[in-house]
Amino acid sequence: MKKLWVIFLAVSFIGCTNVTNKPKSSNEFHELLKQTIFPIPDSLLTNEQIELKIKFWDLFFKHVYVENNCQKLDIGKELFVKEGIPEIYYDVIQYQLRENNECIDKWIEEGDTLLKQVNWDEVMKEAIERYWKMERPELIKRLENK
């Protein structure tokens, strides 16, 4: 099951959701992505960027859920901005969630028996637990050591 949550997050971070103001193409998405901290290795992030990463993932893992094998985010762009996260991050994550959901749907339609058996709600719960217990404390530690 450990590998499944990694795949789940990896695919979701590279539909079935209500996507508004989404990038229209893969190229537009990649241009948006370049404007974020996501492509930067953690070891090269500044304190300000680490704080932004923590804010982003905190908000994401509090508001993402799975319904009918689809990841959904139950908040809008306004909350991102209110929490101090640039709105571009909302656009990026919505695009990624849509891509992830479309990919999973396609694989299931093509007969991927492993994906048909996956309890995506449990996979999401594992990913959330891992973030709060392992990944977030590591980011906090990086802040304290800089």
PDB file of C-alpha atoms in Angstrom:
ATOM      1  CA  MET A   1       0.000   0.000   0.000  1.00  0.00           C
ATOM      2  CA  LYS A   2       2.981   2.305   0.619  1.00  0.00           C
ATOM      3  CA  LYS A   3       3.814   2.403  -3.092  1.00  0.00           C
ATOM      4  CA  LEU A   4       0.225   3.278  -3.977  1.00  0.00           C
ATOM      5  CA  TRP A   5       0.155   6.485  -1.956  1.00  0.00           C
ATOM      6  CA  VAL A   6       3.473   7.496  -3.491  1.00  0.00           C
ATOM      7  CA  ILE A   7       2.036   6.899  -6.973  1.00  0.00           C
ATOM      8  CA  PHE A   8      -1.139   8.719  -5.961  1.00  0.00           C
ATOM      9  CA  LEU A   9       0.764  11.822  -4.872  1.00  0.00           C
ATOM     10  CA  ALA A  10       3.305  11.676  -7.660  1.00  0.00           C
ATOM     11  CA  VAL A  11       0.669  11.496 -10.353  1.00  0.00           C
ATOM     12  CA  SER A  12      -1.454  14.121  -8.672  1.00  0.00           C
ATOM     13  CA  PHE A  13       1.484  16.446  -8.480  1.00  0.00           C
ATOM     14  CA  ILE A  14       2.743  16.417 -12.005  1.00  0.00           C
ATOM     15  CA  GLY A  15     -10.658  15.933 -13.530  1.00  0.00           C
ATOM     16  CA  CYS A  16     -13.625  14.822 -11.707  1.00  0.00           C
ATOM     17  CA  THR A  17     -13.095  18.198 -10.077  1.00  0.00           C
ATOM     18  CA  ASN A  18     -14.741  21.518 -10.625  1.00  0.00           C
ATOM     19  CA  VAL A  19     -11.901  23.301 -12.331  1.00  0.00           C
ATOM     20  CA  THR A  20     -12.242  26.963 -13.051  1.00  0.00           C
ATOM     21  CA  ASN A  21      -9.582  29.206 -14.542  1.00  0.00           C
ATOM     22  CA  LYS A  22      -7.511  26.132 -15.332  1.00  0.00           C
ATOM     23  CA  PRO A  23      -4.570  26.259 -17.678  1.00  0.00           C
ATOM     24  CA  LYS A  24      -5.755  25.283 -21.140  1.00  0.00           C
ATOM     25  CA  SER A  25      -2.739  23.289 -22.179  1.00  0.00           C
ATOM     26  CA  SER A  26       0.151  21.299 -20.848  1.00  0.00           C
ATOM     27  CA  ASN A  27       2.498  24.076 -21.974  1.00  0.00           C
ATOM     28  CA  GLU A  28       0.554  26.684 -20.006  1.00  0.00           C
ATOM     29  CA  PHE A  29       0.647  24.420 -16.962  1.00  0.00           C
ATOM     30  CA  HIS A  30       4.411  23.989 -17.228  1.00  0.00           C
ATOM     31  CA  GLU A  31       4.864  27.743 -17.517  1.00  0.00           C
ATOM     32  CA  LEU A  32       2.779  28.192 -14.351  1.00  0.00           C
ATOM     33  CA  LEU A  33       4.721  25.441 -12.589  1.00  0.00           C
ATOM     34  CA  LYS A  34       8.013  27.212 -13.308  1.00  0.00           C
ATOM     35  CA  GLN A  35       6.679  30.177 -11.322  1.00  0.00           C
ATOM     36  CA  THR A  36       6.223  28.069  -8.183  1.00  0.00           C
ATOM     37  CA  ILE A  37       8.579  26.502  -5.656  1.00  0.00           C
ATOM     38  CA  PHE A  38       7.590  22.958  -6.627  1.00  0.00           C
ATOM     39  CA  PRO A  39      10.467  22.276  -9.063  1.00  0.00           C
ATOM     40  CA  ILE A  40      13.051  23.432  -6.490  1.00  0.00           C
ATOM     41  CA  PRO A  41      14.665  20.718  -4.342  1.00  0.00           C
ATOM     42  CA  ASP A  42      13.932  21.164  -0.624  1.00  0.00           C
ATOM     43  CA  SER A  43      17.647  21.537   0.085  1.00  0.00           C
ATOM     44  CA  LEU A  44      17.743  24.720  -2.035  1.00  0.00           C
ATOM     45  CA  LEU A  45      14.613  26.372  -0.651  1.00  0.00           C
ATOM     46  CA  THR A  46      14.933  29.582   1.350  1.00  0.00           C
ATOM     47  CA  ASN A  47      13.180  29.887   4.717  1.00  0.00           C
ATOM     48  CA  GLU A  48      10.440  31.920   3.051  1.00  0.00           C
ATOM     49  CA  GLN A  49       9.955  29.225   0.411  1.00  0.00           C
ATOM     50  CA  ILE A  50       9.870  26.469   3.045  1.00  0.00           C
ATOM     51  CA  GLU A  51       7.214  28.413   4.937  1.00  0.00           C
ATOM     52  CA  LEU A  52       5.198  28.743   1.722  1.00  0.00           C
ATOM     53  CA  LYS A  53       5.565  25.023   1.049  1.00  0.00           C
ATOM     54  CA  ILE A  54       4.303  24.223   4.553  1.00  0.00           C
ATOM     55  CA  LYS A  55       1.337  26.595   4.163  1.00  0.00           C
ATOM     56  CA  PHE A  56       0.487  25.064   0.811  1.00  0.00           C
ATOM     57  CA  TRP A  57       0.659  21.414   1.915  1.00  0.00           C
ATOM     58  CA  ASP A  58      -1.146  22.171   5.189  1.00  0.00           C
ATOM     59  CA  LEU A  59      -4.013  23.707   3.245  1.00  0.00           C
ATOM     60  CA  PHE A  60      -3.959  20.977   0.620  1.00  0.00           C
ATOM     61  CA  PHE A  61      -4.021  18.086   3.071  1.00  0.00           C
ATOM     62  CA  LYS A  62      -6.771  19.704   5.135  1.00  0.00           C
ATOM     63  CA  HIS A  63      -9.013  20.214   2.104  1.00  0.00           C
ATOM     64  CA  VAL A  64      -8.367  17.404  -0.374  1.00  0.00           C
ATOM     65  CA  TYR A  65     -10.575  14.339  -0.327  1.00  0.00           C
ATOM     66  CA  VAL A  66     -11.525  11.431  -2.536  1.00  0.00           C
ATOM     67  CA  GLU A  67     -15.003  10.883  -3.941  1.00  0.00           C
ATOM     68  CA  ASN A  68     -15.813   8.234  -6.563  1.00  0.00           C
ATOM     69  CA  ASN A  69     -12.092   7.581  -7.126  1.00  0.00           C
ATOM     70  CA  CYS A  70     -11.510  11.278  -7.809  1.00  0.00           C
ATOM     71  CA  GLN A  71      -9.419  13.701  -5.831  1.00  0.00           C
ATOM     72  CA  LYS A  72     -11.246  16.908  -5.053  1.00  0.00           C
ATOM     73  CA  LEU A  73     -10.335  20.116  -3.314  1.00  0.00           C
ATOM     74  CA  ASP A  74     -13.169  21.598  -1.283  1.00  0.00           C
ATOM     75  CA  ILE A  75     -11.900  25.180  -1.221  1.00  0.00           C
ATOM     76  CA  GLY A  76     -11.514  27.984  -3.709  1.00  0.00           C
ATOM     77  CA  LYS A  77      -8.722  30.270  -4.763  1.00  0.00           C
ATOM     78  CA  GLU A  78      -9.822  32.895  -2.238  1.00  0.00           C
ATOM     79  CA  LEU A  79      -8.716  30.754   0.724  1.00  0.00           C
ATOM     80  CA  PHE A  80      -5.308  30.199  -0.835  1.00  0.00           C
ATOM     81  CA  VAL A  81      -4.813  33.951  -1.129  1.00  0.00           C
ATOM     82  CA  LYS A  82      -6.218  34.563   2.373  1.00  0.00           C
ATOM     83  CA  GLU A  83      -3.690  32.062   3.760  1.00  0.00           C
ATOM     84  CA  GLY A  84      -0.827  33.870   2.006  1.00  0.00           C
ATOM     85  CA  ILE A  85      -0.430  31.432  -0.873  1.00  0.00           C
ATOM     86  CA  PRO A  86      -0.251  33.023  -4.339  1.00  0.00           C
ATOM     87  CA  GLU A  87      -3.281  32.145  -6.462  1.00  0.00           C
ATOM     88  CA  ILE A  88      -1.078  30.539  -9.098  1.00  0.00           C
ATOM     89  CA  TYR A  89      -0.683  27.585  -6.708  1.00  0.00           C
ATOM     90  CA  TYR A  90      -4.418  27.012  -6.801  1.00  0.00           C
ATOM     91  CA  ASP A  91      -4.366  26.919 -10.595  1.00  0.00           C
ATOM     92  CA  VAL A  92      -1.434  24.496 -10.574  1.00  0.00           C
ATOM     93  CA  ILE A  93      -3.012  22.098  -8.088  1.00  0.00           C
ATOM     94  CA  GLN A  94      -6.383  22.135  -9.850  1.00  0.00           C
ATOM     95  CA  TYR A  95      -4.684  21.248 -13.126  1.00  0.00           C
ATOM     96  CA  GLN A  96      -2.752  18.466 -11.427  1.00  0.00           C
ATOM     97  CA  LEU A  97      -5.821  17.042  -9.708  1.00  0.00           C
ATOM     98  CA  ARG A  98      -7.692  17.018 -13.009  1.00  0.00           C
ATOM     99  CA  GLU A  99      -4.787  15.304 -14.778  1.00  0.00           C
ATOM    100  CA  ASN A 100      -4.479  12.746 -11.996  1.00  0.00           C
ATOM    101  CA  ASN A 101      -8.174  11.931 -12.036  1.00  0.00           C
ATOM    102  CA  GLU A 102      -8.266  11.636 -15.823  1.00  0.00           C
ATOM    103  CA  CYS A 103      -5.225   9.351 -15.738  1.00  0.00           C
ATOM    104  CA  ILE A 104      -6.726   7.052 -13.099  1.00  0.00           C
ATOM    105  CA  ASP A 105     -10.043   6.936 -14.988  1.00  0.00           C
ATOM    106  CA  LYS A 106      -8.228   6.074 -18.219  1.00  0.00           C
ATOM    107  CA  TRP A 107      -6.200   3.286 -16.597  1.00  0.00           C
ATOM    108  CA  ILE A 108      -9.312   1.812 -14.979  1.00  0.00           C
ATOM    109  CA  GLU A 109     -11.200   1.970 -18.301  1.00  0.00           C
ATOM    110  CA  GLU A 110      -8.279   0.210 -19.983  1.00  0.00           C
ATOM    111  CA  GLY A 111      -8.669  -2.615 -17.495  1.00  0.00           C
ATOM    112  CA  ASP A 112      -5.944  -1.961 -14.940  1.00  0.00           C
ATOM    113  CA  THR A 113      -7.043  -4.488 -12.331  1.00  0.00           C
ATOM    114  CA  LEU A 114      -4.766  -3.108  -9.604  1.00  0.00           C
ATOM    115  CA  LEU A 115      -6.339   0.342  -9.799  1.00  0.00           C
ATOM    116  CA  LYS A 116      -9.834  -1.131  -9.762  1.00  0.00           C
ATOM    117  CA  GLN A 117      -9.039  -2.762  -6.424  1.00  0.00           C
ATOM    118  CA  VAL A 118      -7.490   0.292  -4.789  1.00  0.00           C
ATOM    119  CA  ASN A 119      -9.362   2.021  -2.002  1.00  0.00           C
ATOM    120  CA  TRP A 120      -8.360   5.565  -2.985  1.00  0.00           C
ATOM    121  CA  ASP A 121      -9.855   7.024   0.162  1.00  0.00           C
ATOM    122  CA  GLU A 122      -7.456   4.883   2.223  1.00  0.00           C
ATOM    123  CA  VAL A 123      -4.539   5.838  -0.002  1.00  0.00           C
ATOM    124  CA  MET A 124      -5.369   9.507   0.519  1.00  0.00           C
ATOM    125  CA  LYS A 125      -5.621   8.993   4.276  1.00  0.00           C
ATOM    126  CA  GLU A 126      -2.165   7.375   4.248  1.00  0.00           C
ATOM    127  CA  ALA A 127      -0.734  10.290   2.275  1.00  0.00           C
ATOM    128  CA  ILE A 128      -2.268  12.791   4.691  1.00  0.00           C
ATOM    129  CA  GLU A 129      -0.948  10.887   7.696  1.00  0.00           C
ATOM    130  CA  ARG A 130       2.517  10.665   6.155  1.00  0.00           C
ATOM    131  CA  TYR A 131       2.577  14.402   5.521  1.00  0.00           C
ATOM    132  CA  TRP A 132       1.602  15.356   9.065  1.00  0.00           C
ATOM    133  CA  LYS A 133       3.821  12.753  10.780  1.00  0.00           C
ATOM    134  CA  MET A 134       6.895  12.733   8.561  1.00  0.00           C
ATOM    135  CA  GLU A 135       7.140  15.290   5.800  1.00  0.00           C
ATOM    136  CA  ARG A 136       5.874  18.373   7.640  1.00  0.00           C
ATOM    137  CA  PRO A 137       8.132  17.807  10.685  1.00  0.00           C
ATOM    138  CA  GLU A 138      11.078  17.456   8.285  1.00  0.00           C
ATOM    139  CA  LEU A 139      10.240  20.809   6.692  1.00  0.00           C
ATOM    140  CA  ILE A 140       9.922  22.410  10.136  1.00  0.00           C
ATOM    141  CA  LYS A 141      13.323  20.961  11.040  1.00  0.00           C
ATOM    142  CA  ARG A 142      14.826  22.542   7.919  1.00  0.00           C
ATOM    143  CA  LEU A 143      13.475  25.927   9.032  1.00  0.00           C
ATOM    144  CA  GLU A 144      14.990  25.538  12.464  1.00  0.00           C
ATOM    145  CA  ASN A 145      18.384  24.550  11.043  1.00  0.00           C
ATOM    146  CA  LYS A 146      18.749  27.488   8.637  1.00  0.00           C
TER     147      LYS A 146
END
